[in-house]
Amino acid sequence: MIEMKNVSKWYGDFQVLTDCSTRIEKGEVVVVAGPSGSGKSTLIKTINALEPFQKGEIWVDGTAVHDPKTNLPKLRSRVGMVFQHFELFPHLSVTENLTVAQIKVLGRSKDEAHAHGLKYLERVGLLAHKDKFPGQLSGGQQQRVAIARALSMDPIVMLFDEPTSALDPEMVGEVLDVMVGLAQEGMTMMCVTHEMGFARKVSSRVIFMDVGGKILEDCPTQEFFGNPDARKDRTKDFLHKIL
Ligand code: ADP
Ligand code: MG
């Protein structure tokens, strides 16, 4: 579903991604972990071309992200993205948040978009809040709306960038529950997260990044957590702090 080959990116002289390569199969859930500033956000944003890169290739379901001829709005409409700070439209109701891109980007009718959006809103347990505005919802509820909004576009892949990092602790669980459900239904997911419980429970692989945007480890989840001493020193330090 996603193939990344030797992707490198620089900001001036500073290399933010260094020769990153990985493959994510359909239905796989991959967690990206690593210290702050190691390029995790940049890496996942290259996949839907929110971050350009100077070297390497990325393929999403056969579409070449690196090809200047690729229709990027079309690609982005198929790759769902959920951010740390929700990024809902504050001046639109929950229902409007769920339908605007379906209508404008996918060309769905208002009724169709409505039906589709509300189906996902129900799925994240928030149908009763359909007429509210984002500011009237808790952080956890806003993030669930953001997930429903992404799902309303029928994405083939979902990218998550620290979706629970901005939430009060008591709201983390409700968002993770939605993500676990998605994973169990077979959605292809790439998740930047510090939630190692989630990683252990649903991911098949962990990618560990280090400063300079290097992928230090890309290994099966069981191996990653099960045998910390076999890992590289940087990963070992990280694992010893969290295990
Ligand atoms: P992470 O998500 O792992 O915390 P990021 O991908 O956000 O890391 O950032 C990786 C590095 O790139 C950081 O050192 C950050 O300061 C730097 N960086 C991010 N955006 C820019 C930018 N627009 N210009 C220059 N440096 C940037
Ligand atoms: Mg980040």
Coordinates of C-alpha atoms and ligand atoms in Angstrom, one line a residue:
M1 CA 0.0 0.0 0.0
I2 CA 2.9 2.4 0.8
E3 CA 6.4 2.0 -0.4
M4 CA 9.1 4.5 0.5
K5 CA 12.5 4.3 -1.1
N6 CA 15.5 6.3 0.1
V7 CA 13.6 9.4 1.0
S8 CA 15.7 12.4 2.0
K9 CA 14.8 15.9 2.8
W10 CA 16.7 19.0 3.8
Y11 CA 15.9 22.4 5.3
G12 CA 18.8 24.3 3.9
D13 CA 21.8 22.5 5.3
F14 CA 19.9 20.6 7.9
Q15 CA 18.9 17.1 6.9
V16 CA 15.5 16.3 8.4
L17 CA 15.0 12.8 6.7
T18 CA 18.0 10.6 5.8
D19 CA 17.5 7.8 3.3
C20 CA 14.2 6.5 4.8
S21 CA 12.9 3.3 3.3
T22 CA 10.0 1.2 4.4
R23 CA 7.0 -0.7 3.1
I24 CA 3.5 -1.0 4.5
E25 CA 1.3 -3.7 3.3
K26 CA -2.5 -3.4 3.0
G27 CA -4.1 -3.9 6.4
E28 CA -0.9 -3.3 8.3
V29 CA -0.7 -1.1 11.3
V30 CA 2.8 0.5 11.8
V31 CA 3.7 2.7 14.7
V32 CA 6.4 5.3 14.3
A33 CA 8.2 6.2 17.6
G34 CA 11.3 8.1 18.5
P35 CA 12.5 11.3 20.2
S36 CA 11.1 14.7 19.6
G37 CA 12.7 16.3 16.5
S38 CA 13.6 13.0 14.9
G39 CA 11.5 13.7 11.9
K40 CA 8.4 11.6 12.6
S41 CA 5.9 14.2 11.6
T42 CA 7.9 15.1 8.5
L43 CA 8.1 11.4 7.5
I44 CA 4.4 10.7 7.6
K45 CA 3.5 14.0 5.9
T46 CA 5.7 13.1 2.9
I47 CA 3.2 10.3 2.3
N48 CA 0.3 12.6 1.4
A49 CA 2.7 15.2 0.0
L50 CA 2.1 17.7 2.7
E51 CA 5.9 17.8 3.0
P52 CA 7.9 17.8 -0.2
F53 CA 11.2 15.9 -0.3
Q54 CA 14.2 16.3 -2.5
K55 CA 15.3 12.7 -2.9
G56 CA 13.8 9.3 -3.1
E57 CA 10.4 7.8 -4.1
I58 CA 7.1 7.2 -2.4
W59 CA 4.3 5.1 -3.9
V60 CA 0.8 5.0 -2.4
D61 CA -1.3 2.3 -3.8
G62 CA 0.6 2.6 -7.1
T63 CA 0.5 6.4 -7.3
A64 CA 4.0 8.0 -7.4
V65 CA 4.0 10.8 -4.8
H66 CA 7.4 12.0 -6.1
D67 CA 6.1 12.5 -9.6
P68 CA 5.4 16.2 -10.3
K69 CA 2.6 15.0 -12.7
T70 CA 0.7 13.3 -9.9
N71 CA -2.7 14.9 -9.0
L72 CA -2.0 15.7 -5.4
P73 CA -5.5 16.7 -4.3
K74 CA -6.7 13.4 -5.6
L75 CA -4.0 11.6 -3.7
R76 CA -4.7 13.5 -0.5
S77 CA -8.4 12.7 -0.7
R78 CA -7.5 9.0 -0.5
V79 CA -5.0 9.3 2.4
G80 CA -6.7 10.3 5.7
M81 CA -4.7 12.4 8.1
V82 CA -5.4 13.0 11.8
F83 CA -3.2 15.6 13.6
Q84 CA -2.3 16.3 17.2
H85 CA -4.4 19.5 17.3
F86 CA -7.6 18.1 15.6
E87 CA -7.6 21.0 13.0
L88 CA -11.4 21.0 12.7
F89 CA -12.9 24.1 11.1
P90 CA -14.0 26.1 14.2
H91 CA -16.7 28.1 12.4
L92 CA -18.4 25.0 10.9
S93 CA -20.7 22.6 12.8
V94 CA -19.7 19.0 13.3
T95 CA -21.9 18.0 10.4
E96 CA -20.4 20.6 8.1
N97 CA -16.9 19.6 9.2
L98 CA -17.8 16.0 8.1
T99 CA -19.3 17.0 4.7
V100 CA -17.4 19.9 3.3
A101 CA -14.6 18.0 1.7
Q102 CA -16.8 15.2 0.5
I103 CA -18.9 17.7 -1.4
K104 CA -16.0 19.9 -2.6
V105 CA -13.3 17.3 -3.3
L106 CA -15.3 14.1 -4.0
G107 CA -18.2 15.9 -5.7
R108 CA -20.8 14.1 -3.5
S109 CA -24.3 15.5 -3.2
K110 CA -25.2 17.2 0.1
D111 CA -27.5 14.4 1.0
E112 CA -25.0 11.7 0.2
A113 CA -22.2 13.5 2.1
H114 CA -24.6 13.9 5.0
A115 CA -25.6 10.3 5.2
H116 CA -22.0 9.2 4.9
G117 CA -20.6 11.6 7.4
L118 CA -23.3 10.8 10.0
K119 CA -22.6 7.1 9.6
Y120 CA -19.0 7.7 10.8
L121 CA -20.1 10.1 13.4
E122 CA -22.3 7.4 14.9
R123 CA -19.4 5.0 14.7
V124 CA -17.2 7.2 16.9
G125 CA -20.2 7.6 19.3
L126 CA -21.0 11.3 18.7
L127 CA -24.2 11.3 16.6
A128 CA -25.9 13.3 19.3
H129 CA -23.4 16.1 18.8
K130 CA -23.9 16.6 15.1
D131 CA -25.2 20.2 15.3
K132 CA -22.6 21.5 17.8
F133 CA -19.5 23.5 16.9
P134 CA -16.0 22.2 17.7
G135 CA -15.5 24.6 20.6
Q136 CA -18.5 23.0 22.4
L137 CA -16.8 19.6 22.4
S138 CA -14.1 18.2 24.6
G139 CA -10.6 17.5 23.1
G140 CA -11.3 13.8 23.0
Q141 CA -14.7 14.4 21.2
Q142 CA -13.0 16.8 18.7
Q143 CA -10.4 14.2 17.9
R144 CA -13.1 11.6 17.3
V145 CA -14.9 14.0 15.0
A146 CA -11.5 14.5 13.2
I147 CA -11.2 10.8 12.7
A148 CA -14.8 10.5 11.5
R149 CA -14.1 13.3 9.1
A150 CA -11.1 11.5 7.7
L151 CA -13.1 8.3 7.4
S152 CA -15.9 10.0 5.6
M153 CA -13.6 10.4 2.6
D154 CA -13.2 6.6 2.3
P155 CA -9.4 6.6 2.6
I156 CA -7.3 3.7 1.6
V157 CA -4.7 4.6 4.3
M158 CA -5.0 6.5 7.6
L159 CA -2.0 8.6 8.9
F160 CA -2.0 9.7 12.6
D161 CA 0.4 12.2 14.0
E162 CA 0.3 12.0 17.8
P163 CA -3.5 12.0 17.9
T164 CA -3.6 11.7 21.7
S165 CA -0.7 13.9 22.7
A166 CA -2.7 17.1 23.2
L167 CA -5.5 15.4 25.2
D168 CA -6.1 15.3 28.9
P169 CA -5.2 11.8 30.2
E170 CA -8.8 10.9 30.8
M171 CA -9.6 11.4 27.1
V172 CA -6.8 9.4 25.6
G173 CA -8.7 6.1 26.0
E174 CA -11.7 7.1 24.0
V175 CA -9.6 8.1 21.0
L176 CA -7.4 5.0 21.2
D177 CA -10.5 2.8 21.3
V178 CA -11.6 4.2 18.0
M179 CA -8.1 3.6 16.5
V180 CA -8.0 0.1 17.8
G181 CA -11.4 -0.6 16.2
L182 CA -10.2 0.7 12.9
A183 CA -7.1 -1.4 13.1
Q184 CA -9.1 -4.5 13.9
E185 CA -11.3 -3.8 10.9
G186 CA -8.3 -4.0 8.6
M187 CA -7.5 -0.3 7.9
T188 CA -4.0 0.3 6.8
M189 CA -2.5 2.7 9.4
M190 CA 0.7 4.6 10.1
C191 CA 0.6 6.1 13.5
V192 CA 3.1 8.4 15.2
T193 CA 2.5 7.9 18.8
H194 CA 4.0 7.5 22.3
E195 CA 1.2 5.2 23.3
M196 CA 3.2 2.0 23.6
G197 CA 0.2 0.1 25.0
F198 CA -1.5 0.8 21.7
A199 CA 1.6 -0.1 19.7
R200 CA 1.9 -3.5 21.5
K201 CA -1.8 -4.3 21.2
V202 CA -2.5 -3.5 17.5
S203 CA 0.7 -2.8 15.5
S204 CA 2.5 -5.3 13.4
R205 CA 5.7 -3.3 13.2
V206 CA 7.5 -0.4 15.0
I207 CA 9.6 2.1 13.1
F208 CA 12.0 3.9 15.5
M209 CA 13.5 7.1 14.3
D210 CA 16.5 9.1 15.6
V211 CA 17.6 12.7 15.2
G212 CA 18.5 13.5 11.6
G213 CA 15.5 11.6 10.3
K214 CA 17.1 8.2 10.3
I215 CA 15.0 5.0 10.6
L216 CA 17.0 3.2 13.2
E217 CA 14.7 0.2 13.5
D218 CA 11.9 -1.2 11.5
C219 CA 11.0 -4.4 13.1
P220 CA 8.0 -6.6 14.1
T221 CA 6.3 -5.3 17.3
Q222 CA 6.9 -8.5 19.3
E223 CA 10.6 -8.3 18.6
F224 CA 10.8 -4.6 19.3
F225 CA 9.3 -4.9 22.8
G226 CA 10.2 -8.6 23.5
N227 CA 13.9 -8.3 23.2
P228 CA 15.0 -4.7 24.1
D229 CA 18.7 -5.7 24.5
A230 CA 18.9 -6.8 20.9
R231 CA 18.1 -3.3 19.8
K232 CA 20.4 -0.5 18.9
D233 CA 21.7 1.7 21.9
R234 CA 19.4 4.6 21.2
T235 CA 16.4 2.3 21.0
K236 CA 17.4 0.5 24.1
D237 CA 17.6 3.8 26.1
F238 CA 14.1 4.7 24.8
L239 CA 12.7 1.2 25.7
H240 CA 14.3 1.2 29.1
K241 CA 12.6 4.5 29.9
I242 CA 9.2 3.3 28.9
L243 CA 9.1 -0.4 29.8
Ligands
ADP1 P1 9.1 15.0 15.2 O1 7.7 14.9 14.7 O2 9.8 13.7 15.3 O3 9.2 15.8 16.6 P2 9.5 16.9 13.0 O4 9.3 16.1 11.8 O5 8.5 17.8 13.5 O6 10.0 15.9 14.2 O7 10.8 17.8 12.9 C1 12.1 17.3 12.5 C2 13.1 18.3 12.6 O8 12.9 19.2 11.5 C3 13.2 19.2 13.8 O9 14.5 19.4 14.2 C4 12.5 20.4 13.5 O10 13.0 21.5 14.2 C5 12.9 20.6 12.0 N1 11.9 21.3 11.2 C6 10.6 21.0 11.1 N2 10.0 21.9 10.3 C7 10.9 22.8 9.9 C8 11.0 23.9 9.0 N3 9.8 24.4 8.4 N4 12.2 24.6 8.8 C9 13.3 24.1 9.4 N5 13.3 23.1 10.2 C10 12.2 22.4 10.5
MG2 MG 5.9 15.5 15.4

